[in-house]
Amino acid sequence: DGGITQSPKYLFRKEGQNVTLSCEQNLNHDAMYWYRQDPGQGLRLIYYSQIVNDFQKGDIAEGYSVSREKKESFPLTVTSAQKNPTAFYLCASSMTGLSYEQYFGPGTRLTVT
Amino acid sequence: RKEVEQDPGPFNVPEGATVAFNCTYSNSASQSFFWYRQDCRKEPKLLMSVYSSGNEDGRFTAQLNRASQYISLLIRDSKLSDSATYLCVVNAIEGGGNKLTFGTGTQLKVEL
């Protein structure tokens, strides 16, 4: 089955620890994206990548880092510098081009205490 | 002003009713438009793209008004299973990248 997978579904971490969220797609999409969603707010773009070995900051990149070493994979690291890391994190992918819709993975709920 | 604005609702409607949502956007350079559906604690899923001429998919009809910068979604013969949050999404090229801007969503509750 083609799709996007994210793991784990739920993640709990202590404050001060870095944590890496996994995102894998087998849709052969060039572009991949990371969003976070907080209650009462729309999705906000953290980072995106249009091609392997290249990525750009989104609207709220501070405290996050990414890598894109393979077309299929786009892991997100939430660092201890991120002030409010508890959120629902969504990974998406798409073909490149303006008219192409994005497809989302099931998300990871991160709770930092 | 938010880039994409939606009435958060909730819209509580009886089964079988027709319900319409509007969404306004501020970036006149926006070129692609979508409606996504998001169930509670799940990922957004594409409901339909919105074309300039308007488009229909079963009970769902989407319209675009570029002059007034709004898009709409009409749901006919509402089903209980239509209960969800509907996200208005606008796409524009920005800094060489393909950027989607999401509204905060309109919550629909279909009741017996």
mmCIF file of C-alpha atoms in Angstrom:
data_model
loop_
_atom_site.group_PDB
_atom_site.id
_atom_site.type_symbol
_atom_site.label_atom_id
_atom_site.label_comp_id
_atom_site.label_asym_id
_atom_site.label_seq_id
_atom_site.Cartn_x
_atom_site.Cartn_y
_atom_site.Cartn_z
ATOM 1 C CA ASP A 1 0.000 0.000 0.000
ATOM 2 C CA GLY A 2 1.253 3.475 -0.860
ATOM 3 C CA GLY A 3 1.226 6.071 1.837
ATOM 4 C CA ILE A 4 2.963 8.060 4.526
ATOM 5 C CA THR A 5 3.902 6.574 7.864
ATOM 6 C CA GLN A 6 4.846 8.381 11.025
ATOM 7 C CA SER A 7 6.124 6.824 14.165
ATOM 8 C CA PRO A 8 5.522 6.665 16.973
ATOM 9 C CA LYS A 9 1.870 7.659 17.313
ATOM 10 C CA TYR A 10 2.387 8.930 20.867
ATOM 11 C CA LEU A 11 5.663 10.124 22.355
ATOM 12 C CA PHE A 12 6.465 11.327 25.836
ATOM 13 C CA ARG A 13 9.676 13.111 26.731
ATOM 14 C CA LYS A 14 11.156 15.021 29.598
ATOM 15 C CA GLU A 15 11.953 18.685 29.148
ATOM 16 C CA GLY A 16 15.517 19.244 27.965
ATOM 17 C CA GLN A 17 15.704 16.136 25.792
ATOM 18 C CA ASN A 18 15.908 16.156 22.023
ATOM 19 C CA VAL A 19 13.500 13.856 20.247
ATOM 20 C CA THR A 20 13.322 12.718 16.610
ATOM 21 C CA LEU A 21 10.037 12.030 14.835
ATOM 22 C CA SER A 22 10.037 9.671 11.901
ATOM 23 C CA CYS A 23 8.307 10.239 8.544
ATOM 24 C CA GLU A 24 8.519 7.836 5.603
ATOM 25 C CA GLN A 25 6.638 7.883 2.296
ATOM 26 C CA ASN A 26 6.504 5.438 -0.602
ATOM 27 C CA LEU A 27 4.468 7.651 -2.924
ATOM 28 C CA ASN A 28 7.563 8.686 -4.890
ATOM 29 C CA HIS A 29 6.880 12.307 -3.978
ATOM 30 C CA ASP A 30 9.723 14.788 -4.238
ATOM 31 C CA ALA A 31 8.371 17.259 -1.688
ATOM 32 C CA MET A 32 7.892 16.629 2.009
ATOM 33 C CA TYR A 33 6.678 18.880 4.820
ATOM 34 C CA TRP A 34 6.422 19.076 8.589
ATOM 35 C CA TYR A 35 3.588 20.878 10.373
ATOM 36 C CA ARG A 36 2.503 21.257 13.935
ATOM 37 C CA GLN A 37 -1.080 21.661 15.048
ATOM 38 C CA ASP A 38 -2.144 23.175 18.353
ATOM 39 C CA PRO A 39 -5.729 23.329 19.661
ATOM 40 C CA GLY A 40 -7.701 26.147 18.052
ATOM 41 C CA GLN A 41 -4.977 26.892 15.519
ATOM 42 C CA GLY A 42 -4.432 25.953 11.935
ATOM 43 C CA LEU A 43 -1.517 23.842 10.792
ATOM 44 C CA ARG A 44 1.743 25.746 10.877
ATOM 45 C CA LEU A 45 4.662 24.884 8.626
ATOM 46 C CA ILE A 46 7.921 23.989 10.370
ATOM 47 C CA TYR A 47 10.194 22.853 7.526
ATOM 48 C CA TYR A 48 9.812 21.627 3.984
ATOM 49 C CA SER A 49 11.960 19.940 1.396
ATOM 50 C CA GLN A 50 11.456 20.042 -2.360
ATOM 51 C CA ILE A 51 14.282 17.651 -3.182
ATOM 52 C CA VAL A 52 16.787 15.335 -1.557
ATOM 53 C CA ASN A 53 19.601 17.068 0.358
ATOM 54 C CA ASP A 54 17.771 20.377 0.366
ATOM 55 C CA PHE A 55 15.258 21.886 2.782
ATOM 56 C CA GLN A 56 13.902 25.277 3.796
ATOM 57 C CA LYS A 57 12.570 26.804 6.988
ATOM 58 C CA GLY A 58 8.870 27.285 7.300
ATOM 59 C CA ASP A 59 7.058 29.781 9.496
ATOM 60 C CA ILE A 60 8.059 28.313 12.864
ATOM 61 C CA ALA A 61 11.432 26.592 12.376
ATOM 62 C CA GLU A 62 13.089 27.782 15.587
ATOM 63 C CA GLY A 63 13.922 24.882 17.881
ATOM 64 C CA TYR A 64 13.554 22.261 15.143
ATOM 65 C CA SER A 65 15.923 20.587 12.699
ATOM 66 C CA VAL A 66 15.445 18.243 9.747
ATOM 67 C CA SER A 67 17.431 16.187 7.262
ATOM 68 C CA ARG A 68 16.581 14.831 3.837
ATOM 69 C CA GLU A 69 19.182 12.221 2.960
ATOM 70 C CA LYS A 70 16.725 9.982 1.131
ATOM 71 C CA LYS A 71 13.702 10.771 -0.995
ATOM 72 C CA GLU A 72 11.498 8.573 1.165
ATOM 73 C CA SER A 73 12.474 9.937 4.554
ATOM 74 C CA PHE A 74 12.218 13.335 6.268
ATOM 75 C CA PRO A 75 12.854 13.048 10.021
ATOM 76 C CA LEU A 76 12.173 15.985 12.334
ATOM 77 C CA THR A 77 14.167 16.622 15.499
ATOM 78 C CA VAL A 78 12.526 18.645 18.230
ATOM 79 C CA THR A 79 15.375 20.137 20.201
ATOM 80 C CA SER A 80 15.473 21.340 23.778
ATOM 81 C CA ALA A 81 15.509 24.885 22.383
ATOM 82 C CA GLN A 82 11.866 24.577 21.300
ATOM 83 C CA LYS A 83 9.952 26.391 24.024
ATOM 84 C CA ASN A 84 6.541 24.769 23.599
ATOM 85 C CA PRO A 85 7.154 21.365 22.016
ATOM 86 C CA THR A 86 3.948 19.650 23.133
ATOM 87 C CA ALA A 87 1.786 19.428 20.000
ATOM 88 C CA PHE A 88 0.419 17.209 17.254
ATOM 89 C CA TYR A 89 3.060 16.856 14.520
ATOM 90 C CA LEU A 90 2.015 16.063 10.982
ATOM 91 C CA CYS A 91 4.199 15.067 8.059
ATOM 92 C CA ALA A 92 2.987 15.486 4.496
ATOM 93 C CA SER A 93 4.245 14.884 0.988
ATOM 94 C CA SER A 94 3.322 16.000 -2.494
ATOM 95 C CA MET A 95 4.466 16.123 -6.043
ATOM 96 C CA THR A 96 6.236 19.371 -6.818
ATOM 97 C CA GLY A 97 4.210 22.123 -8.412
ATOM 98 C CA LEU A 98 1.590 24.590 -7.310
ATOM 99 C CA SER A 99 -1.543 22.630 -8.041
ATOM 100 C CA TYR A 100 -0.619 19.436 -6.269
ATOM 101 C CA GLU A 101 -2.353 18.600 -3.037
ATOM 102 C CA GLN A 102 -0.480 17.337 -0.001
ATOM 103 C CA TYR A 103 -1.075 13.977 1.619
ATOM 104 C CA PHE A 104 -0.638 13.570 5.336
ATOM 105 C CA GLY A 105 0.673 10.872 7.607
ATOM 106 C CA PRO A 106 -1.302 9.867 10.733
ATOM 107 C CA GLY A 107 0.673 12.221 12.955
ATOM 108 C CA THR A 108 2.677 11.967 16.179
ATOM 109 C CA ARG A 109 1.391 13.407 19.442
ATOM 110 C CA LEU A 110 4.363 14.647 21.409
ATOM 111 C CA THR A 111 4.022 15.458 25.081
ATOM 112 C CA VAL A 112 6.930 17.058 26.892
ATOM 113 C CA THR A 113 6.773 17.378 30.668
ATOM 114 C CA ARG B 1 -5.929 39.862 9.195
ATOM 115 C CA LYS B 2 -5.359 36.124 8.993
ATOM 116 C CA GLU B 3 -4.240 34.742 5.652
ATOM 117 C CA VAL B 4 -7.097 32.251 5.612
ATOM 118 C CA GLU B 5 -10.192 32.832 7.726
ATOM 119 C CA GLN B 6 -13.005 30.471 8.576
ATOM 120 C CA ASP B 7 -15.915 30.559 10.962
ATOM 121 C CA PRO B 8 -14.933 27.993 13.627
ATOM 122 C CA GLY B 9 -18.552 26.936 14.241
ATOM 123 C CA PRO B 10 -19.720 24.513 15.430
ATOM 124 C CA PHE B 11 -22.462 24.150 12.882
ATOM 125 C CA ASN B 12 -25.039 21.790 14.394
ATOM 126 C CA VAL B 13 -27.374 20.515 11.688
ATOM 127 C CA PRO B 14 -29.952 17.720 11.463
ATOM 128 C CA GLU B 15 -29.296 14.737 9.260
ATOM 129 C CA GLY B 16 -30.419 15.463 5.706
ATOM 130 C CA ALA B 17 -29.834 19.213 5.931
ATOM 131 C CA THR B 18 -27.833 21.304 3.496
ATOM 132 C CA VAL B 19 -24.983 23.261 5.024
ATOM 133 C CA ALA B 20 -22.514 25.750 3.535
ATOM 134 C CA PHE B 21 -19.149 26.990 4.742
ATOM 135 C CA ASN B 22 -17.251 30.003 3.488
ATOM 136 C CA CYS B 23 -13.586 30.799 3.718
ATOM 137 C CA THR B 24 -11.796 34.038 2.834
ATOM 138 C CA TYR B 25 -8.149 34.426 1.899
ATOM 139 C CA SER B 26 -5.961 37.506 1.840
ATOM 140 C CA ASN B 27 -3.222 36.662 -0.672
ATOM 141 C CA SER B 28 -4.474 37.677 -4.108
ATOM 142 C CA ALA B 29 -1.604 35.684 -5.657
ATOM 143 C CA SER B 30 -3.094 32.427 -4.364
ATOM 144 C CA GLN B 31 -3.548 29.991 -7.196
ATOM 145 C CA SER B 32 -4.774 26.688 -5.836
ATOM 146 C CA PHE B 33 -7.485 25.946 -3.337
ATOM 147 C CA PHE B 34 -8.546 22.856 -1.452
ATOM 148 C CA TRP B 35 -10.949 21.612 1.159
ATOM 149 C CA TYR B 36 -9.622 19.061 3.614
ATOM 150 C CA ARG B 37 -11.573 17.119 6.192
ATOM 151 C CA GLN B 38 -10.108 16.389 9.613
ATOM 152 C CA ASP B 39 -11.661 13.995 12.095
ATOM 153 C CA CYS B 40 -10.942 14.391 15.786
ATOM 154 C CA ARG B 41 -7.298 13.584 16.594
ATOM 155 C CA LYS B 42 -6.630 12.393 13.048
ATOM 156 C CA GLU B 43 -4.705 13.744 10.098
ATOM 157 C CA PRO B 44 -6.342 16.026 7.491
ATOM 158 C CA LYS B 45 -7.540 14.245 4.389
ATOM 159 C CA LEU B 46 -8.168 15.852 1.028
ATOM 160 C CA LEU B 47 -11.879 16.278 0.377
ATOM 161 C CA MET B 48 -11.693 18.113 -2.909
ATOM 162 C CA SER B 49 -9.756 20.631 -4.924
ATOM 163 C CA VAL B 50 -11.561 23.847 -5.848
ATOM 164 C CA TYR B 51 -11.505 24.929 -9.471
ATOM 165 C CA SER B 52 -12.318 28.322 -10.933
ATOM 166 C CA SER B 53 -15.407 26.991 -12.652
ATOM 167 C CA GLY B 54 -16.653 25.315 -9.497
ATOM 168 C CA ASN B 55 -16.796 21.575 -9.064
ATOM 169 C CA GLU B 56 -19.006 18.918 -7.607
ATOM 170 C CA ASP B 57 -18.287 15.513 -6.108
ATOM 171 C CA GLY B 58 -21.446 13.698 -5.087
ATOM 172 C CA ARG B 59 -23.078 15.646 -2.259
ATOM 173 C CA PHE B 60 -20.218 18.145 -2.085
ATOM 174 C CA THR B 61 -19.913 21.305 -4.189
ATOM 175 C CA ALA B 62 -16.995 23.733 -4.056
ATOM 176 C CA GLN B 63 -16.980 27.250 -5.485
ATOM 177 C CA LEU B 64 -14.255 29.852 -5.932
ATOM 178 C CA ASN B 65 -14.798 33.600 -6.156
ATOM 179 C CA ARG B 66 -11.460 35.208 -7.030
ATOM 180 C CA ALA B 67 -12.820 38.744 -7.140
ATOM 181 C CA SER B 68 -14.011 38.564 -3.550
ATOM 182 C CA GLN B 69 -11.270 36.137 -2.501
ATOM 183 C CA TYR B 70 -13.411 33.461 -0.967
ATOM 184 C CA ILE B 71 -14.153 29.818 -1.476
ATOM 185 C CA SER B 72 -17.167 27.865 -0.334
ATOM 186 C CA LEU B 73 -18.155 24.292 0.385
ATOM 187 C CA LEU B 74 -21.745 23.101 0.167
ATOM 188 C CA ILE B 75 -22.786 19.762 1.641
ATOM 189 C CA ARG B 76 -26.194 18.430 0.635
ATOM 190 C CA ASP B 77 -28.164 15.710 2.417
ATOM 191 C CA SER B 78 -25.834 15.715 5.429
ATOM 192 C CA LYS B 79 -24.946 12.363 6.951
ATOM 193 C CA LEU B 80 -23.870 11.611 10.498
ATOM 194 C CA SER B 81 -20.529 10.573 9.048
ATOM 195 C CA ASP B 82 -19.984 14.102 7.698
ATOM 196 C CA SER B 83 -19.349 15.291 11.260
ATOM 197 C CA ALA B 84 -15.784 16.586 11.224
ATOM 198 C CA THR B 85 -13.736 19.759 10.947
ATOM 199 C CA TYR B 86 -13.422 21.163 7.440
ATOM 200 C CA LEU B 87 -10.187 22.971 6.635
ATOM 201 C CA CYS B 88 -9.905 25.580 3.924
ATOM 202 C CA VAL B 89 -6.463 25.463 2.318
ATOM 203 C CA VAL B 90 -4.864 27.944 -0.035
ATOM 204 C CA ASN B 91 -1.708 27.425 -2.069
ATOM 205 C CA ALA B 92 0.752 30.000 -3.369
ATOM 206 C CA ILE B 93 4.291 30.031 -4.574
ATOM 207 C CA GLU B 94 6.444 31.764 -1.984
ATOM 208 C CA GLY B 95 10.213 32.062 -2.043
ATOM 209 C CA GLY B 96 10.400 29.442 -4.748
ATOM 210 C CA GLY B 97 8.490 26.969 -2.619
ATOM 211 C CA ASN B 98 5.000 25.565 -2.784
ATOM 212 C CA LYS B 99 3.306 26.837 0.364
ATOM 213 C CA LEU B 100 -0.031 25.715 1.753
ATOM 214 C CA THR B 101 -1.799 27.974 4.239
ATOM 215 C CA PHE B 102 -4.453 26.336 6.375
ATOM 216 C CA GLY B 103 -7.492 27.870 7.952
ATOM 217 C CA THR B 104 -8.280 26.900 11.530
ATOM 218 C CA GLY B 105 -11.268 24.893 10.359
ATOM 219 C CA THR B 106 -15.049 24.875 10.644
ATOM 220 C CA GLN B 107 -16.559 22.226 12.869
ATOM 221 C CA LEU B 108 -19.656 20.422 11.613
ATOM 222 C CA LYS B 109 -21.862 18.271 13.812
ATOM 223 C CA VAL B 110 -24.624 16.359 12.086
ATOM 224 C CA GLU B 111 -27.303 15.139 14.488
ATOM 225 C CA LEU B 112 -30.224 12.708 14.332
#
